Short mmCIF file of C-alpha atoms and ligand atoms in Angstrom, two decimals:
data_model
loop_
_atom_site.label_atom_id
_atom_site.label_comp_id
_atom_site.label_asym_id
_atom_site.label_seq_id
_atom_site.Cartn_x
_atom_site.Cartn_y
_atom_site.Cartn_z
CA UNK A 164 109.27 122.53 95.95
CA UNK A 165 105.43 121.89 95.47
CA UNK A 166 102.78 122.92 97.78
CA UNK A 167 100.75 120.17 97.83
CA UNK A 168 100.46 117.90 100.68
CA UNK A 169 102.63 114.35 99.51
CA UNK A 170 102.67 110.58 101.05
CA UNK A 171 104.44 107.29 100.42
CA UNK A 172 102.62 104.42 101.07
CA UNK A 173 104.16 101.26 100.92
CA UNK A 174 102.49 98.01 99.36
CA UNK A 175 99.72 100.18 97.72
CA UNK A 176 98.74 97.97 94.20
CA UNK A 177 96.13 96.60 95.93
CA UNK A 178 94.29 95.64 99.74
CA UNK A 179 94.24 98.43 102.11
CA UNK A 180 96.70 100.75 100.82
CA UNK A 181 94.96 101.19 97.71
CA UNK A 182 92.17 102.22 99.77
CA UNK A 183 94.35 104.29 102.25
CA UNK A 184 95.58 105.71 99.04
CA UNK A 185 92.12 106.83 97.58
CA UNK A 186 91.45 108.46 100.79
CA UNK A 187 94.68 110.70 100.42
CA UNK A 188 93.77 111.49 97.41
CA UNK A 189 90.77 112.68 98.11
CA UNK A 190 92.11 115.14 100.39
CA UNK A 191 94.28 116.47 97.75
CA UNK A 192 97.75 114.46 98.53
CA UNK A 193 100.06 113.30 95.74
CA UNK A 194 100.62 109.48 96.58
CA UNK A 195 104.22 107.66 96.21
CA UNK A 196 102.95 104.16 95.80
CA UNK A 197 104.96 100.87 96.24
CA UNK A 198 104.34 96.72 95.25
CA UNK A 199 106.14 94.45 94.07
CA UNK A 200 104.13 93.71 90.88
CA UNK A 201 103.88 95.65 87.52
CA UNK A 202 99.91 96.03 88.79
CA UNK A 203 101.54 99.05 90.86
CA UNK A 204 101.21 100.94 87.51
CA UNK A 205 97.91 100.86 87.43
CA UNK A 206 96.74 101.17 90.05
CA UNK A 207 98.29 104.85 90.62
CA UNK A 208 96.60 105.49 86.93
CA UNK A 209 93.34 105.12 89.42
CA UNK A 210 94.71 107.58 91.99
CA UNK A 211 95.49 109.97 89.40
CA UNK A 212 91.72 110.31 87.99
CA UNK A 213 90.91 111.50 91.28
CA UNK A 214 93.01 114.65 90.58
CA UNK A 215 96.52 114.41 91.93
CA UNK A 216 99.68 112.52 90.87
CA UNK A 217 100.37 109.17 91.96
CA UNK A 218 104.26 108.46 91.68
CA UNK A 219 104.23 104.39 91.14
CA UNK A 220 107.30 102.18 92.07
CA UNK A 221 107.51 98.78 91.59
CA UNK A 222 110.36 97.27 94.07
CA UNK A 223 110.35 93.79 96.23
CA UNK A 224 109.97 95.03 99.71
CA UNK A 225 111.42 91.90 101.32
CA UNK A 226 114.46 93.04 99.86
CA UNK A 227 117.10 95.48 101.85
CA UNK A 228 117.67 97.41 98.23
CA UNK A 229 114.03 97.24 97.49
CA UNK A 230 113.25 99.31 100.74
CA UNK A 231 116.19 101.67 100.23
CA UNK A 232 115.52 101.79 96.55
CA UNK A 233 111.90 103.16 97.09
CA UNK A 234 112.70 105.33 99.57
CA UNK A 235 115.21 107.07 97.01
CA UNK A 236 112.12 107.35 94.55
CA UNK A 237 110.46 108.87 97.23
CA UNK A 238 113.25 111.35 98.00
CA UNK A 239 113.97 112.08 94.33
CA UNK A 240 110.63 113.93 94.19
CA UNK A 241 111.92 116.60 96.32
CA UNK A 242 109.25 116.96 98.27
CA UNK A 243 108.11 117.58 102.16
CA UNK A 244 106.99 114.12 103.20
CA UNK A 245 104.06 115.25 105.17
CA UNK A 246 102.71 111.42 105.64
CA UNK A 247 104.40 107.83 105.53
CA UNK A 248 102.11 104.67 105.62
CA UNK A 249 103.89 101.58 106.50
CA UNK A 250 101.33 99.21 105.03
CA UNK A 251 103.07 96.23 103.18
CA UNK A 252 102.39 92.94 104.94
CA UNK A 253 102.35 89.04 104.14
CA UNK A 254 100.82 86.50 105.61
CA UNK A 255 101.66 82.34 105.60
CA UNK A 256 98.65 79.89 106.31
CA UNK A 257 99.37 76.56 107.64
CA UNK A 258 101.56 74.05 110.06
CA UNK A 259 104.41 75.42 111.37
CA UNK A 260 105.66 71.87 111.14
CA UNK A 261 105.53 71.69 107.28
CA UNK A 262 105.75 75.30 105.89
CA UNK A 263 109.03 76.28 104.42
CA UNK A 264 111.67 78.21 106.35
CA UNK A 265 112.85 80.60 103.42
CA UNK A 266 109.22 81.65 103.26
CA UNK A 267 108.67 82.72 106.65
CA UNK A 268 112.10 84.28 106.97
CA UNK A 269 110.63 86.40 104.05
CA UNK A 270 107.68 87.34 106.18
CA UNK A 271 110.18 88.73 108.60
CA UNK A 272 111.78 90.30 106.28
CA UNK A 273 108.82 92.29 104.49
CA UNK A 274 106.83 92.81 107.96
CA UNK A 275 109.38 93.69 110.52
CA UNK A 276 112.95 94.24 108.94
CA UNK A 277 111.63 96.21 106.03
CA UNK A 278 109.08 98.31 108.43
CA UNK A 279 112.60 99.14 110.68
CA UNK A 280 114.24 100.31 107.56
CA UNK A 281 111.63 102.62 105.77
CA UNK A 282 110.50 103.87 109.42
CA UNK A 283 114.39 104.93 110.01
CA UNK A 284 114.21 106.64 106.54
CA UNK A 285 110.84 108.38 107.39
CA UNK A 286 111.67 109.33 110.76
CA UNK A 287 114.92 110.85 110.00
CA UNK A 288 113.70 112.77 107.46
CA UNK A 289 110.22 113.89 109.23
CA UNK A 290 111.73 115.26 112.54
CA UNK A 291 114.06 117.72 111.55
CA UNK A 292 111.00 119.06 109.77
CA UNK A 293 109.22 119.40 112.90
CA UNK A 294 106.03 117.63 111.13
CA UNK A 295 105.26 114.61 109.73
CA UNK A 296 102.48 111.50 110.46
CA UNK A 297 102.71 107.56 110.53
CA UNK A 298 100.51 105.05 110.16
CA UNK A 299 101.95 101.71 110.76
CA UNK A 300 99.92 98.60 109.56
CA UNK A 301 100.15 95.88 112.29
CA UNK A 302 96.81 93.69 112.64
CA UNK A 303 94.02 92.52 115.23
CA UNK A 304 96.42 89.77 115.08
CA UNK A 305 98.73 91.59 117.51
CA UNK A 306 96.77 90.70 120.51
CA UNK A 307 96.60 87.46 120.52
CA UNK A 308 98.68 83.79 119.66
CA UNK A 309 97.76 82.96 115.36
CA UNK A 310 98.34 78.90 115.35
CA UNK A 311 98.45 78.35 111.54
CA UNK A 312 99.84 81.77 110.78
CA UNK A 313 102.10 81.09 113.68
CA UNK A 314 104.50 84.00 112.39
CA UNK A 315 102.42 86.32 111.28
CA UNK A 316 100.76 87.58 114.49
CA UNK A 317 104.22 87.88 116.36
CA UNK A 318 105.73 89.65 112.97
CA UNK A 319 102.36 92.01 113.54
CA UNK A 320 102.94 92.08 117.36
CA UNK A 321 106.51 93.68 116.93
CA UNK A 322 104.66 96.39 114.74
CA UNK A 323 102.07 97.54 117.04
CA UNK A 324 104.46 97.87 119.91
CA UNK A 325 107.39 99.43 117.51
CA UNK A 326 104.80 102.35 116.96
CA UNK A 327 103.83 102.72 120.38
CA UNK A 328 107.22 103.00 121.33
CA UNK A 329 108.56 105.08 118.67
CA UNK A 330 105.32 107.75 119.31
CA UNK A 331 106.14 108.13 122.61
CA UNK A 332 109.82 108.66 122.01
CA UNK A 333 108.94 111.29 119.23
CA UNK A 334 105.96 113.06 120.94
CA UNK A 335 107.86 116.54 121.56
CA UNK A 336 109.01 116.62 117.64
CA UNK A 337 105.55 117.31 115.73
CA UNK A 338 106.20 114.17 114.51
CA UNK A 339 102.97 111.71 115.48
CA UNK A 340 102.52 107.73 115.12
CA UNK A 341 99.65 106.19 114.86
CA UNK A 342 98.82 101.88 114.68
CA UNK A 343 96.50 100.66 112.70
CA UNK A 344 94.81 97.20 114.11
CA UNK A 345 92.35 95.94 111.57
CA UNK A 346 90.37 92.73 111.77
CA UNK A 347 90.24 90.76 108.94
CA UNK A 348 89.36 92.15 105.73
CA UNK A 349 88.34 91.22 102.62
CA UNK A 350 91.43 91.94 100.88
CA UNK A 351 93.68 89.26 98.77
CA UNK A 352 95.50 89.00 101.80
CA UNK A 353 94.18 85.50 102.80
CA UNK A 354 93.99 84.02 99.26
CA UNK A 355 97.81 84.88 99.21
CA UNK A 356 98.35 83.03 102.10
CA UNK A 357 97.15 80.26 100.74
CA UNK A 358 94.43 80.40 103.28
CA UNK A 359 91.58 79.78 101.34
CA UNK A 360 90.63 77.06 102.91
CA UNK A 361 89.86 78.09 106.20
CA UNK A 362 87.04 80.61 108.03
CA UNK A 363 89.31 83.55 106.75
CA UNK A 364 88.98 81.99 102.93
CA UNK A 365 85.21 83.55 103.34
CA UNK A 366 84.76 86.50 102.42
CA UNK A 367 81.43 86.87 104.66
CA UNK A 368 84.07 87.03 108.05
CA UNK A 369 85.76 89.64 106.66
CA UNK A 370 85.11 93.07 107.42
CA UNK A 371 85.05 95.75 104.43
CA UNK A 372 88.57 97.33 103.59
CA UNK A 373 86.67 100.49 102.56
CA UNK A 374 85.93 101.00 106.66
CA UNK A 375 89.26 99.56 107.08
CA UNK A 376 91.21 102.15 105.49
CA UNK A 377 88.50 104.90 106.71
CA UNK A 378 89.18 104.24 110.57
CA UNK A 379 92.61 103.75 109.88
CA UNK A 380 92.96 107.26 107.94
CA UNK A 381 90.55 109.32 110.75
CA UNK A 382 92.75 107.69 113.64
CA UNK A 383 95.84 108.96 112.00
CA UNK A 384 94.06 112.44 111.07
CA UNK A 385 92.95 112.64 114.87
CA UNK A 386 96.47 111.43 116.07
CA UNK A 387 95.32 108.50 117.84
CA UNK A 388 97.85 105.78 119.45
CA UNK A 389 96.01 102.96 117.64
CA UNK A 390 93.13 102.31 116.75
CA UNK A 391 90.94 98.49 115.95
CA UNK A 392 89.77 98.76 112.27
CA UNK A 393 86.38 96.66 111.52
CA UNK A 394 83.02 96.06 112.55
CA UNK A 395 81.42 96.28 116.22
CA UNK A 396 82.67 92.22 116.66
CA UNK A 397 86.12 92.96 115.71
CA UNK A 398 86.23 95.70 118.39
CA UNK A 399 84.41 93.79 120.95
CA UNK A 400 86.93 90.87 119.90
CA UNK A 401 89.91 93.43 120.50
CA UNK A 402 88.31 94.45 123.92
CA UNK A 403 87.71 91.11 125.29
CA UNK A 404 91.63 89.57 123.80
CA UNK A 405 93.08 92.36 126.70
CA UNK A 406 92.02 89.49 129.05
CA UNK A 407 91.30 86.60 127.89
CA UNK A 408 94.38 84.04 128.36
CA UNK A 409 96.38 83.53 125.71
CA UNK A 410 95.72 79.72 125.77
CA UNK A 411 92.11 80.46 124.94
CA UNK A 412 92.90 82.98 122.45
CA UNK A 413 95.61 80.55 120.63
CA UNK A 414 92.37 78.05 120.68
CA UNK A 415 90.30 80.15 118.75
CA UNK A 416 92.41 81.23 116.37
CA UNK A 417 93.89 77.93 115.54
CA UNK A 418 89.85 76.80 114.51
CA UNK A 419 89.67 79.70 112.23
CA UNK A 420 92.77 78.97 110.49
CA UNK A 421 93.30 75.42 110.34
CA UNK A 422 93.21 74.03 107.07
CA UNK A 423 89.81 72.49 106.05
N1 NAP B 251 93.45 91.68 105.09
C1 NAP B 251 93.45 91.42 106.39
O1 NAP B 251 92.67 90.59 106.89
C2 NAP B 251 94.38 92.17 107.29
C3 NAP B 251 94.06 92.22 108.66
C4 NAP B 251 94.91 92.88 109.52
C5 NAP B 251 96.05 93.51 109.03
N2 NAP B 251 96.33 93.46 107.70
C6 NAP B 251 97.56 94.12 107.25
O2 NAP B 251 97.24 95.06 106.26
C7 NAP B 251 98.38 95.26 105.42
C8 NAP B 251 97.91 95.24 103.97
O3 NAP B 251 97.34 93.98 103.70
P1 NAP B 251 96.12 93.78 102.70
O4 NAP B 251 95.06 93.09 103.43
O5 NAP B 251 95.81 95.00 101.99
O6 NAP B 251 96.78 92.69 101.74
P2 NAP B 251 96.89 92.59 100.15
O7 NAP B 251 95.56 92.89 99.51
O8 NAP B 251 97.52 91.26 99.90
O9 NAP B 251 97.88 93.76 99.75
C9 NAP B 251 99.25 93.67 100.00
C10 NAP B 251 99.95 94.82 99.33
O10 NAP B 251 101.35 94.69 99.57
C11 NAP B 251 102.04 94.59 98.31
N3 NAP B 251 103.13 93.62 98.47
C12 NAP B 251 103.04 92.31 98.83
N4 NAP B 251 104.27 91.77 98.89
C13 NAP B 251 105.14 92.74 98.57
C14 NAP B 251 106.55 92.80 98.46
N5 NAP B 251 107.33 91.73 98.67
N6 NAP B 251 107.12 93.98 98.13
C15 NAP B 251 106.36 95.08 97.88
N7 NAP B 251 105.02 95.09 97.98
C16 NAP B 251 104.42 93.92 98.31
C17 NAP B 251 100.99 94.18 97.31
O11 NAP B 251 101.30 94.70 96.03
P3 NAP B 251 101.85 93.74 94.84
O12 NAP B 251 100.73 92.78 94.58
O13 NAP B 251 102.13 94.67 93.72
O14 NAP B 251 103.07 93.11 95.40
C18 NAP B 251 99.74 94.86 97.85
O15 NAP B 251 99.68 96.19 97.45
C19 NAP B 251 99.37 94.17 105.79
O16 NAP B 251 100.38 94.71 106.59
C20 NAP B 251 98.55 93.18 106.60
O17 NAP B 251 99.34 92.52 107.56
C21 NAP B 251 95.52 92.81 106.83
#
């Protein structure tokens, strides 16, 4: 077995686990890296010029084989996992009315069944170790009702209280979880949405995904229980959602991401 430190991070081409994954490798990790596009190749070229190996694998993480399948690439390294970032996420602008059912199932699918299945993997594998740290992606989104991306913040919802839960059932194993809560960012994540059209479609509300990924990676470094990712608004926002009624919060959000 190698020495070096090693992490998988899932949906890393691009967006904030390319950044997450530039941070590990900057502390000397080798990065397992996961999309679902043949991008995924290059983009671990880029992680390996800053002096480790980056182990790309492209695989459809809506997909029960394409979870399992990475998770054997990981495993066929033969390596201590010493980090797992659950990071892959989708979003779906627009009317719940109107949007397509398939397509939202497949939101499920990537953001809460597939984060079940590779955390099952990860934890199983970390705790007999003794050692081992998550980070699991969930969103701002989280604390409050998203009209327009109406299941997207419940799909994000289930991840911030899956980690909370699943730290405090694995706090005497060595094994810590940490949730990541960023605001939004300017990532492709709302062009893929199809939310261009909205406040989120511009770029100027977005907070940077370098900071992003840099809160995110000190919180899970310090072993925080979450942390908000973003500017000083996006963690006054997070303070004042804790109680503000969810009517007024649902308000909000539905102006930001209403179709122009
Ligand atoms: N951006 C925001 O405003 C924001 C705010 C809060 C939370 N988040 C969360 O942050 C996480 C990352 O989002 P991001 O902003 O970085 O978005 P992004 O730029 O769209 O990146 C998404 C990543 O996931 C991969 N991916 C997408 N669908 C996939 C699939 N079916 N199978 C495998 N990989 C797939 C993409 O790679 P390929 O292109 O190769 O598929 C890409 O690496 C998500 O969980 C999201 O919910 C984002």
């Amino acid at each position: 077995m190698v020495n070096k430190k090693f992490v998988m991070i899932t949906g890393s081409t691009s967006g904030i686990g390319f950044e997450l994954a530039k941070l590990f490798a900057n502390d000397g990790y080798d990065v397992a890296m996961s999309g679902s596009s043949d991008n995924i190749y290059k983009s671990a070229k880029e992680i390996e010029k800053l002096g480790v190996e980056a182990y790309p694998f492209q695989a459809d993480a809506s997909t029960y084989e394409g979870v399992e399948e990475f998770w054997k690439f990981v495993k066929s390294k033969d390596r201590k996992l010493d980090s797992a970032v659950l990071n892959v996420g989708v979003s779906i602008g627009g009317s719940f009315l109107e949007n397509d059912l398939q397509e939202e199932l497949r939101l499920i699918d990537i953001n809460i069944t597939g984060t079940v299945h590779m955390a099952k993997r990860v934890v199983q594998d970390m705790v007999p170790n003794k050692d081992g740290d998550i980070l699991i992606v969930s969103s701002l989104s989280a604390t409050l009702p998203t009209p327009y991306e109406t299941v997207y913040g419940p799909s994000k919802a289930f991840g911030f209280m899956f980690a909370e839960a699943l730290r405090e059932e694995l706090k005497d194993t060595g094994v810590n979880v940490t949730a990541m809560l960023p605001g939004a960012t300017n990532t492709n994540f709302h062009h893929n949405a199809g939310m261009d059209n909205t406040y989120f479609g511009d770029e100027k509300n977005k907070n940077d995904k370098e900071l992003v990924a840099q809160q995110g990676y000190e919180a899970l470094k310090n072993k925080l229980d979450h942390v908000i990712c973003g500017d000083e608004d996006t963690k006054k926002e997070a303070e004042k959602n804790r109680t503000t009624p969810e009517e007024v919060k649902a308000a909000s959000h539905a102006k930001k991401a209403k179709p122009n």
